[in-house]
XYZ file of C-alpha atoms in Angstrom:
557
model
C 87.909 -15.802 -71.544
C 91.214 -16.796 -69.791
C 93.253 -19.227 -68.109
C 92.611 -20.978 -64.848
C 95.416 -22.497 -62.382
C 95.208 -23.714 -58.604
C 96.834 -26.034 -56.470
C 95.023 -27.828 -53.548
C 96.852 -29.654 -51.054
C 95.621 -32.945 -50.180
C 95.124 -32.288 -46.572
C 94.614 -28.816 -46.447
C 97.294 -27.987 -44.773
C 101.154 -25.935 -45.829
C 102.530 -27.254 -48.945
C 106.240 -26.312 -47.687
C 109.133 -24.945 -50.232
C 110.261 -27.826 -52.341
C 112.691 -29.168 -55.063
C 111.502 -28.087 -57.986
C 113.555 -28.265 -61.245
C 116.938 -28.312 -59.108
C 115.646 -25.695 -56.576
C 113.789 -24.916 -53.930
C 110.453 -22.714 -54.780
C 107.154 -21.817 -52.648
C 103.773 -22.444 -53.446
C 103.506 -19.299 -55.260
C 106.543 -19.469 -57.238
C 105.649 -22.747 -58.541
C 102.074 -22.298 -59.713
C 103.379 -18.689 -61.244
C 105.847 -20.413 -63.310
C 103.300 -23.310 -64.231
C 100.420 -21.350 -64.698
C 103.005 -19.207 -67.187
C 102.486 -22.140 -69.515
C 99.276 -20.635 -70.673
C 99.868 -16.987 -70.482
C 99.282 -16.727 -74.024
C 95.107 -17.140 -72.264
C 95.420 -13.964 -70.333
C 97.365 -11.339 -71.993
C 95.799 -8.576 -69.536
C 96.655 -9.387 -66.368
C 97.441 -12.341 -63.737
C 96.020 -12.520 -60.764
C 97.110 -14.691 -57.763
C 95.790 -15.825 -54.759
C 97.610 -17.893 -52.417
C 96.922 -19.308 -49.002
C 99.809 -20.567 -47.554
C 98.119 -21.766 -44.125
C 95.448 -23.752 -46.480
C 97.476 -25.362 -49.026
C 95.998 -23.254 -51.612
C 97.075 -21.731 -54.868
C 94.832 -20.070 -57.281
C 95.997 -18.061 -60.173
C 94.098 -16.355 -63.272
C 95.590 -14.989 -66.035
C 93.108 -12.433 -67.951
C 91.834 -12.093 -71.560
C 89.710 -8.653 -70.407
C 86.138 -8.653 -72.157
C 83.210 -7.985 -69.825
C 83.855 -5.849 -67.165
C 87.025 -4.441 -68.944
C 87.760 -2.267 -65.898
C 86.394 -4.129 -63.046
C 86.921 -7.896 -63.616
C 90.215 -8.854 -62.391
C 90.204 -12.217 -61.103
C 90.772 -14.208 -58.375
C 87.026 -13.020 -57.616
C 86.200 -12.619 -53.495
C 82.837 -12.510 -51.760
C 82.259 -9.745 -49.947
C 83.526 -10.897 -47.146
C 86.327 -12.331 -48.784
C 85.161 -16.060 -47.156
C 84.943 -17.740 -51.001
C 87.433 -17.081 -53.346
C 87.558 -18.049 -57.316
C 89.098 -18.362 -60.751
C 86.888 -18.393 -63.685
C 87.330 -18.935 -67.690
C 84.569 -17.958 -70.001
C 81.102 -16.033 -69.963
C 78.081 -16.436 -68.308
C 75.438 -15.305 -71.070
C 72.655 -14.952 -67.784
C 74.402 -12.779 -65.962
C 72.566 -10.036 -66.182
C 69.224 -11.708 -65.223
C 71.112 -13.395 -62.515
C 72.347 -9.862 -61.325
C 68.823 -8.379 -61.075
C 67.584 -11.153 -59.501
C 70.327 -11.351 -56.678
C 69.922 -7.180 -56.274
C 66.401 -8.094 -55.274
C 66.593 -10.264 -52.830
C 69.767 -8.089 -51.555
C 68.461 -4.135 -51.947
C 71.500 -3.770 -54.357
C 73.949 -5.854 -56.475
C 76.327 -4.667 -58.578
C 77.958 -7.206 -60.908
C 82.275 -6.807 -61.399
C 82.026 -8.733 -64.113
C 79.590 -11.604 -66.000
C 81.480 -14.598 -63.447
C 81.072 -12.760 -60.292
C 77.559 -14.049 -60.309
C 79.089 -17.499 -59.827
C 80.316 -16.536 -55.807
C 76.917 -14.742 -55.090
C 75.031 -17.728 -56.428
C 77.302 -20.770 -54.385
C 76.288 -18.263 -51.010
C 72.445 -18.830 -51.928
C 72.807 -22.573 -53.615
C 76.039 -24.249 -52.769
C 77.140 -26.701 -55.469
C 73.440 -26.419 -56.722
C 74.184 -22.810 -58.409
C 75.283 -24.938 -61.576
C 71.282 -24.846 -62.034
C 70.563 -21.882 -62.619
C 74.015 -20.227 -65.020
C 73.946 -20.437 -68.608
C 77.092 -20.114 -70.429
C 80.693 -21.508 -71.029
C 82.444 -21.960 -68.116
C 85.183 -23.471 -66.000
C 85.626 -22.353 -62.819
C 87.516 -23.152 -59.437
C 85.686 -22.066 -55.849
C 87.083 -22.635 -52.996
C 85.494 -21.916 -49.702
C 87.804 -21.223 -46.361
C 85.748 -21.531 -43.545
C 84.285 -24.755 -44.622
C 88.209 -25.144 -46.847
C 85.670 -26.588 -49.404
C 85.933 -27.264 -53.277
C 84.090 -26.861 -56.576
C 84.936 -27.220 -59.420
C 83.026 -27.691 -62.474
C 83.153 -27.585 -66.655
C 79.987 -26.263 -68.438
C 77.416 -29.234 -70.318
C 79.350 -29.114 -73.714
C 82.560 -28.500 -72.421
C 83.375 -25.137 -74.595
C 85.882 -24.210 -71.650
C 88.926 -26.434 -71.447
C 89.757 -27.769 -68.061
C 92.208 -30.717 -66.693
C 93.130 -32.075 -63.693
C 95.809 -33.926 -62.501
C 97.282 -35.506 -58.680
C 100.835 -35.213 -57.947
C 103.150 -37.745 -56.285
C 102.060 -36.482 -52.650
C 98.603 -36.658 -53.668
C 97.784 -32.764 -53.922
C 95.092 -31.682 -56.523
C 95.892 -29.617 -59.163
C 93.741 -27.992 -62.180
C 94.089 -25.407 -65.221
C 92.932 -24.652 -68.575
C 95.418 -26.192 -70.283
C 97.281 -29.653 -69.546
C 100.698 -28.377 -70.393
C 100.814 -26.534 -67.248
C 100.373 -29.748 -64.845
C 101.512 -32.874 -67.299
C 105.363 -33.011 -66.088
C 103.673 -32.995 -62.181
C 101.485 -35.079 -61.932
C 101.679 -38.560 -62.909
C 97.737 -38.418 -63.043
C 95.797 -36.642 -65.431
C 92.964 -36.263 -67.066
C 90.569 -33.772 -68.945
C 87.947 -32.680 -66.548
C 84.163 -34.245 -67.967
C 81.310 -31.775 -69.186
C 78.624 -31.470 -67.448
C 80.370 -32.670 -64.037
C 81.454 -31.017 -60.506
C 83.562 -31.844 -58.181
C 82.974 -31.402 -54.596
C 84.487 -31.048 -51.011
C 87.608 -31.502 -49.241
C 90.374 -32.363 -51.538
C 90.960 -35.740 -50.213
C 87.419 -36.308 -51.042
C 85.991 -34.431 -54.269
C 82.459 -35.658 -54.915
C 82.161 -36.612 -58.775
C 78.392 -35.773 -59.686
C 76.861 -35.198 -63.167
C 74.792 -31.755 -63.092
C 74.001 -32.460 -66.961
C 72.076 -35.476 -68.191
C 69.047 -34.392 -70.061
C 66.598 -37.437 -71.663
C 68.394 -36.664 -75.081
C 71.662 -38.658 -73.714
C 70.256 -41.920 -72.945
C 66.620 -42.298 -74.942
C 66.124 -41.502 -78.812
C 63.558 -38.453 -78.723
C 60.329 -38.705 -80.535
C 59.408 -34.634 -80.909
C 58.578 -32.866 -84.306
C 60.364 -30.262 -85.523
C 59.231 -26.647 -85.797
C 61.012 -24.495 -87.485
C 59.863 -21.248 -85.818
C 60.789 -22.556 -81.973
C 64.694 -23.568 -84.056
C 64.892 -19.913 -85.622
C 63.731 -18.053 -82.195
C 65.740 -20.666 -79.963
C 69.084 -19.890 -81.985
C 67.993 -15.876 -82.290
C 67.681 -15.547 -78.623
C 71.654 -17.635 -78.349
C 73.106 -15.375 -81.112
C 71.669 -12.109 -78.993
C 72.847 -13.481 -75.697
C 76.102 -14.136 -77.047
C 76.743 -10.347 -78.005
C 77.470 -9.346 -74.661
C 81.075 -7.409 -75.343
C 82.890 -4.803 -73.833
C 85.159 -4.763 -77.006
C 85.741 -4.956 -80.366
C 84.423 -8.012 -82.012
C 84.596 -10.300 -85.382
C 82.896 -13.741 -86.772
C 84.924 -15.889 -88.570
C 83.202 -16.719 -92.016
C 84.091 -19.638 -93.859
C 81.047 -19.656 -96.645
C 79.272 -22.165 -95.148
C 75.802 -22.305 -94.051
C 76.888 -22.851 -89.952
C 78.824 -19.534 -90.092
C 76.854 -17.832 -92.463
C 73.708 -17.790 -90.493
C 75.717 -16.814 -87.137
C 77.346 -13.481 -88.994
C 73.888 -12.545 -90.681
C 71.598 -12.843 -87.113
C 74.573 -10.645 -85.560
C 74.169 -7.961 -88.191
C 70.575 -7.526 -88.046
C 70.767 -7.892 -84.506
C 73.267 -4.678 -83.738
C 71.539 -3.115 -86.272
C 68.634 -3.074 -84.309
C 70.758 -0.389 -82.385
C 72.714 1.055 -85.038
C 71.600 0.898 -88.844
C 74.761 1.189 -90.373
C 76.605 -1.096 -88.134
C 79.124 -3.549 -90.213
C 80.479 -6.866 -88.347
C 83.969 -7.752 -89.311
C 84.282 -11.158 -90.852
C 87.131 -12.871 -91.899
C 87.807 -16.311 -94.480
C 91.248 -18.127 -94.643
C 92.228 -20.131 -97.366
C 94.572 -21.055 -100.144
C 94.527 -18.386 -103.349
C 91.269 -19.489 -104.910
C 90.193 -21.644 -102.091
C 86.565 -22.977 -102.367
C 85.068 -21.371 -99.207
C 86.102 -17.579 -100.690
C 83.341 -17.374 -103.063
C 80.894 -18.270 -100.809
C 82.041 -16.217 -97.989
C 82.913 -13.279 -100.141
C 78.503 -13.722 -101.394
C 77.444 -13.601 -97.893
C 79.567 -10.958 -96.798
C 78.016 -8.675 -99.817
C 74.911 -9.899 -98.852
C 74.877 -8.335 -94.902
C 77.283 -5.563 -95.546
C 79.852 -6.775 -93.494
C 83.561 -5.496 -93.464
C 85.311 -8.752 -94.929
C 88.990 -9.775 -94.885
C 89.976 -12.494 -96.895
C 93.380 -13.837 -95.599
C 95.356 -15.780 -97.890
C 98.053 -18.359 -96.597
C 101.001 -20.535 -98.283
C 100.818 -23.971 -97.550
C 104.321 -24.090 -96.366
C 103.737 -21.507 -93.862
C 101.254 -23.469 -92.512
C 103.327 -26.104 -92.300
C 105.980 -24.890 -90.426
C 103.702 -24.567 -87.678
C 102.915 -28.695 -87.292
C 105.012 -28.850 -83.785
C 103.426 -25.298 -82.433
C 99.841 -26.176 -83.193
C 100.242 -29.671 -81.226
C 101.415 -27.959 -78.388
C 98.525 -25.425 -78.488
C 95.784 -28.187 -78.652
C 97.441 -30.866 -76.512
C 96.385 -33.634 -79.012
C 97.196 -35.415 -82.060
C 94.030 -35.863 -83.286
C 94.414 -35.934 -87.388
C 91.396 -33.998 -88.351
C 92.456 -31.162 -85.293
C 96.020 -30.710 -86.204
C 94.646 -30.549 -90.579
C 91.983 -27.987 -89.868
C 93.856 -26.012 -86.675
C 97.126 -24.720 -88.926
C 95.235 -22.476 -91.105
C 93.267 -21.124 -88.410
C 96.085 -20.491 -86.160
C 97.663 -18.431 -88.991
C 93.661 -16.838 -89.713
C 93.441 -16.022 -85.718
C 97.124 -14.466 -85.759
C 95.810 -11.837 -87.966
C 92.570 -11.002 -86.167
C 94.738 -10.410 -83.256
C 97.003 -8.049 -84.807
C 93.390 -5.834 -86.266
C 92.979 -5.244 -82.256
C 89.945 -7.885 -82.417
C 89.155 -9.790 -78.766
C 86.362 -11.700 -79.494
C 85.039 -14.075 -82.214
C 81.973 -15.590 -83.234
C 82.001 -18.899 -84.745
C 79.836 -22.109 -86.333
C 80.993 -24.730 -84.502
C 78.566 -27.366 -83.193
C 75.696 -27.318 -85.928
C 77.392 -30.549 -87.434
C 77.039 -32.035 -84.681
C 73.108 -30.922 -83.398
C 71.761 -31.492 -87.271
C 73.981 -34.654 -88.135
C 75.808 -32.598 -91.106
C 78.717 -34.441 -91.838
C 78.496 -36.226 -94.913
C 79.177 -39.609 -93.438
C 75.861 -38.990 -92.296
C 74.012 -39.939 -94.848
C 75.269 -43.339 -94.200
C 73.384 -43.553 -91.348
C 71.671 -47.116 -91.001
C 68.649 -46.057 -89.353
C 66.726 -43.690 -87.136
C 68.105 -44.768 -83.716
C 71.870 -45.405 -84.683
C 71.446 -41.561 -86.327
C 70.516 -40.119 -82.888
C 73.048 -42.418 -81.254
C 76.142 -40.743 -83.064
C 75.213 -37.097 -82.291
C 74.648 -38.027 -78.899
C 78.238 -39.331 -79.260
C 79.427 -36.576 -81.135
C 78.307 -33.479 -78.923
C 79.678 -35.883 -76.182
C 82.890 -35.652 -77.435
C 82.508 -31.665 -78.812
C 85.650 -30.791 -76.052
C 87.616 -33.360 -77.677
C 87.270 -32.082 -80.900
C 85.587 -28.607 -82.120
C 85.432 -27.060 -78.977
C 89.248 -27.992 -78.314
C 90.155 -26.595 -81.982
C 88.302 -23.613 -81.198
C 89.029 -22.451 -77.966
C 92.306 -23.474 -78.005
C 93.221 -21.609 -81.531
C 91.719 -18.496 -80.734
C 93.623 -18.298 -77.422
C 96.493 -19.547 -78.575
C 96.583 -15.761 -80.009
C 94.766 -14.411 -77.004
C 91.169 -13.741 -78.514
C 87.900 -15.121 -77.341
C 85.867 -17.775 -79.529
C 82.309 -17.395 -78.887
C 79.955 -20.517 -80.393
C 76.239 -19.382 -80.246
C 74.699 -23.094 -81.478
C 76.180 -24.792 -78.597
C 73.889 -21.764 -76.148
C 72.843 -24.687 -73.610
C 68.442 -24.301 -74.645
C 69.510 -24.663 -77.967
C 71.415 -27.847 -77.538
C 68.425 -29.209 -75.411
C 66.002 -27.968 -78.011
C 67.777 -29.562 -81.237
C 68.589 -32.234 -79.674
C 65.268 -33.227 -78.795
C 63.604 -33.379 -82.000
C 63.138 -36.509 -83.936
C 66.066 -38.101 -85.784
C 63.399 -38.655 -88.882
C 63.492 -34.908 -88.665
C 67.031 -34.462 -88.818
C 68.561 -37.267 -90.916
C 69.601 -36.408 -94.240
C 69.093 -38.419 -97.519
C 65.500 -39.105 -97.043
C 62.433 -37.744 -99.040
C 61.947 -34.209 -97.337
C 58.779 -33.782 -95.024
C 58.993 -29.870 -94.766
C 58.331 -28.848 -98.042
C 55.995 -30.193 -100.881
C 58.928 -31.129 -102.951
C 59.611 -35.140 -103.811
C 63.564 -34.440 -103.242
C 66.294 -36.149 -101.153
C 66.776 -34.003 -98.231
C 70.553 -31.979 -97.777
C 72.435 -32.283 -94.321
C 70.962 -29.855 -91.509
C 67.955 -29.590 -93.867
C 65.604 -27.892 -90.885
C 68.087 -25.922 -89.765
C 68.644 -23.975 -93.746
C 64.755 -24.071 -93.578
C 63.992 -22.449 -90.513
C 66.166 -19.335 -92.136
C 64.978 -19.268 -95.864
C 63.485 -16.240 -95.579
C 66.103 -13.569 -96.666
C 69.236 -14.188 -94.307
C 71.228 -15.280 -96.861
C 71.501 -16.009 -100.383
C 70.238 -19.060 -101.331
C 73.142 -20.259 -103.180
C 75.376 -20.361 -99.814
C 71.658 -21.601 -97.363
C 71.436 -25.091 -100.017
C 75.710 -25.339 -100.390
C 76.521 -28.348 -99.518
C 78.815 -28.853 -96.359
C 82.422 -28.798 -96.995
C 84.483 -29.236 -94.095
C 86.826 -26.255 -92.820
C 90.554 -28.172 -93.877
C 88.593 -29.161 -97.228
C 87.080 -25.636 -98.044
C 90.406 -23.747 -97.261
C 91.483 -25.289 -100.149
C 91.512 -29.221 -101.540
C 95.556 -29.096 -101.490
C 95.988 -28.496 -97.978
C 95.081 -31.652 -96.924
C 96.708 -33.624 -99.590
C 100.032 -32.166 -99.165
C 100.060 -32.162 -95.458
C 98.850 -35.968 -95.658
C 101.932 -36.396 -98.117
C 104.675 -34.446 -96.088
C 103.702 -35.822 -92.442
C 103.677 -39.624 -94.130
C 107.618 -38.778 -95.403
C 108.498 -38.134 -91.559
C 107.522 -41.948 -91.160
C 109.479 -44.990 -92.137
C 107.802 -47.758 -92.939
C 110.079 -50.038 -89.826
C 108.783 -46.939 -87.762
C 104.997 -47.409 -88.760
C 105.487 -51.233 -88.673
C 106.204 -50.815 -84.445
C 103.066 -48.358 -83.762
C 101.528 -51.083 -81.885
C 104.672 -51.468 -79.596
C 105.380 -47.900 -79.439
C 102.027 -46.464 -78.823
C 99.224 -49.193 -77.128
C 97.225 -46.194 -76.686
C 95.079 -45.493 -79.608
C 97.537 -46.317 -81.880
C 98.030 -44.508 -85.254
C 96.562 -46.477 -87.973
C 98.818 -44.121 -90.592
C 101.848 -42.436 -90.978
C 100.031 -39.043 -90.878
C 98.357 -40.054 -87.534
C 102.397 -41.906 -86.454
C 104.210 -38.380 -87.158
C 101.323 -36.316 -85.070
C 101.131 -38.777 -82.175
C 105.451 -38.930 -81.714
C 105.590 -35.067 -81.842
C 102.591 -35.087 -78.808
C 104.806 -37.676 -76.984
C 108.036 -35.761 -76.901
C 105.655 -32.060 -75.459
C 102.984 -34.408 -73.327
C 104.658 -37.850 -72.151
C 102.859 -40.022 -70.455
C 99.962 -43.139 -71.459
C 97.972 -40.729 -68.736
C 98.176 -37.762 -71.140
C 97.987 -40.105 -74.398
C 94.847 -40.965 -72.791
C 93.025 -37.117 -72.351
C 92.792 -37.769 -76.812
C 90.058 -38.860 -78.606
C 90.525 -39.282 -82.113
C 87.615 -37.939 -84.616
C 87.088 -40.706 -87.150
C 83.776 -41.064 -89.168
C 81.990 -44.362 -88.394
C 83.805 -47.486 -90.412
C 80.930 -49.748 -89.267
C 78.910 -47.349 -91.734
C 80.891 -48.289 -94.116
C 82.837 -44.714 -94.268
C 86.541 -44.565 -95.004
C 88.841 -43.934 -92.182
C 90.098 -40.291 -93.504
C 87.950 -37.765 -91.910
C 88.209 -35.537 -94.975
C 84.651 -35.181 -95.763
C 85.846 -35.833 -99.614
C 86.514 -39.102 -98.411
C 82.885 -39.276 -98.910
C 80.867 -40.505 -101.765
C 78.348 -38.416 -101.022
C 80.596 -35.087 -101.613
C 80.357 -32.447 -104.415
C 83.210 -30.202 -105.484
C 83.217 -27.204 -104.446
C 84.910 -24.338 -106.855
């Protein structure tokens, strides 16, 4: 995991010295002091490449955690004709690797990304076939002075990309490092690449299984689920370091810290993951997470934080996420503060739950759901919008701090697979077809039955979900609600409209979030990279995300 910077020029030729911020820089002192901007991605080491003679610029800056030793990035071919800057893991790899040292006599991987070069030299832009993983990478190719770049199907990785005043491409992980230059921006689409000279990048969608477009009509079986979200945890395990799982005492993270137990215990019997909880004193997620962790024998830390702390860290965690998305900004202070501490136990990578709300329709606006079709719909939309969201929460957090976030249920087959069974399946509220019991099925009901066999106590497998700024405890959300509002007058609020056209805030809470993203990202094109995550009013769900705004929520103590 790291962060990714480059600078293309629009002709491929020099980009001279220029004015920048009252002097005169070169092309490498300029992308060094951008590409700074995210440093906090690549603690390690920063690597530049820069072709002055091609109007090129690529720089990496390293969180070290496959190929500890070997992996320094920009990555070269052999014979040094492609050069590239990755972010994230390829999960394959190592199938890739034995595949390519067959057809070559020998192949020795530098790292899980270096597969990406070897693969463009056999496929070209087609090599996005064949990698598994999260991913966002940047190729470029000098004897044909050829581009690719491209964002894995969920869009895990964060990527943006912008065009300056002369018309030059520019991309990175993060859109502080390219907002004040280029007029132009925009987060960079899942599931897409872009292709060929820079004047001329090729927009093509490598990602569109039937899912998207056409309401699937497969049964669920629950062995294919449990085996098809084994095989992601396993994959996912691939670590040259130390490594944690966050657990919250929910079901999603639950199951995700008990398959990684038994799995390195295959190797190692009295292996103990480290998992840690966050929350106010008595929050409602502790019990639960303090159960499971019992339950597996894992090495728990409970961290405890004071709501004003958390606070204090409103402006921060907007410019760490890059939105002002009201649900992002409740549920990212208290895990900025959780990932802090990680960092300091010498931790590098995490596992997480994120994306099983949206694969199993779990949020409990859910049960709202009109009917079959409009059910499927909204997770289409939902895991559509995952890098708007989750995926930006997560990522973002955890480097933020400069550890890795690793999010087995979004493992590419198991995406496909979920998302390819029946809504009728899925849906929750309805009489349950998998057992012989005449009850109203719970959210993500096949996915707690496909794993009621002894991974985890059934008091935590049935809990009912409880959304991460809920279960860290029910006053966070209340008071932060309260003390953004008091920023807001109620003349301010009244000229939101006027003020912000795009997506305007529809509260105070969403007013105060939205001014303090317009003073660190100006711009309608950077107002424009945010989509906000509101449940569905035409449902007849209240506009608060909180998932307490729902009638269909039990307190949790």
């Amino acid at each position: 995991m790291c962060g990714i910077f480059a600078i293309f020029s629009k002709d491929g030729e020099c980009i001279h010295p220029k004015l920048y911020h009252g002097r005169v820089h070169t092309l490498r002192e300029i992308g060094y002091r951008q590409s700074g901007k995210q440093r906090h991605r690549g603690p390690d080491y920063t690597g530049v490449c820069c072709l002055p003679d091609h109007g090129v610029l690529m720089i990496h800056e390293r969180l070290a955690i496959v190929g500890v030793e070997t992996g320094h990035q920009p990555l070269y071919s052999e014979n040094e004709n492609v050069v590239m800057v990755a972010n994230g893991e390829i999960y394959n790899y190592l199938e890739l690797s034995a595949e390519i040292a067959k057809r070559r006599g020998h192949y020795k991987p530098k790292s899980d990304c270096s597969v990406i070069i070897e693969m463009y030299e056999e496929y070209g832009e087609l090599l996005l076939d064949h990698i598994t993983g999260m991913f966002a990478f940047v190729l470029y190719d000098k004897r044909e002075k050829t581009i690719l770049i491209a964002r894995d199907p969920i869009g895990i990785i964060p990527m943006y990309i912008g065009e300056d005043v002369d018309g030059n491409i520019w991309v990175a992980s993060e859109l502080k490092c390219i907002v004040d230059v280029c007029p132009k921006v925009e987060a960079f689409p899942p599931g897409e690449l872009r292709y060929g000279k820079a004047d001329n990048l090729v927009r093509r969608t490598y990602f569109q299984p039937t899912w998207m477009y056409k309401t699937p009509s497969i049964p669920a079986e629950l062995c294919q689920l449990r085996t098809t979200l084994e095989n992601a945890v396993r994959s996912h395990l691939h670590c040259d370091v130390h490594f944690g799982a966050l657990l919250s005492g929910g079901v999603d993270s639950s199951l995700i810290a008990s398959m990684a137990t038994k799995i390195m215990r295959e190797r190692d019997p009295n292996y103990r993951l480290k998992t840690f909880s966050v929350g106010l004193r008595n929050a409602p997620d502790f019990g639960a997470a303090r159960m499971v962790a019992d339950y597996i024998g894992s090495d728990h830390k409970e961290v405890i934080f004071e709501i004003e702390v958390a606070l204090d860290g409103i402006r921060d965690i907007i410019f760490h996420l890059e939105t002002y998305d009201v649900t992002t900004v409740r549920c990212s202070l208290p895990m900025l503060l959780l990932t802090r501490y990680i960092k300091s136990t010498g931790i590098k990578m995490i596992l997480s739950g994120e994306g099983a709300d949206e694969l199993f329709g779990g949020y409990l606006y859910f049960f709202n759901a009109p009917n079959y079709t409009d059910f499927h719909e909204e997770l289409v939309k939902r895991v559509s919008q995952l890098h708007l969201s989750d995926c930006l929460r997560a990522n973002k957090v955890a480097m933020a701090k400069g550890i890795e976030l690793r999010v087995p249920f979004l493992d590419t087959a198991f995406v496909n697979y979920v998302m390819s069974v029946r809504p009728q399946d899925k849906i929750p509220g309805e009489l349950n077809c998998f057992e012989d019991q005449q009850k109203y099925r719970i959210e993500k009901h096949i996915l707690r039955a496909a794993f009621a066999d002894g991974y985890l106590p059934d008091q935590v497998l049935w809990r009912q979900k409880e959304q991460f700024s809920d279960g860290v405890g029910y006053n966070w959300i209340d008071t932060i609600r309260r003390v953004a509002t008091e920023h807001v007058s109620d003349a301010e609020f009244a000229k939101a409209p006027e003020k912000y056209p795009t997506n305007t805030p529809t509260t105070k809470e969403a007013f105060y979030y939205r001014s303090i993203f317009e003073e660190i990202f100006p711009g309608e094109s950077a107002a424009k990279t945010v989509t906000r995550w509101v449940p569905r009013r035409d449902w007849g769900c209240p506009e608060d995300p909180s998932g307490r705004a729902q009638s269909v929520h039990q307190v949790h103590k």
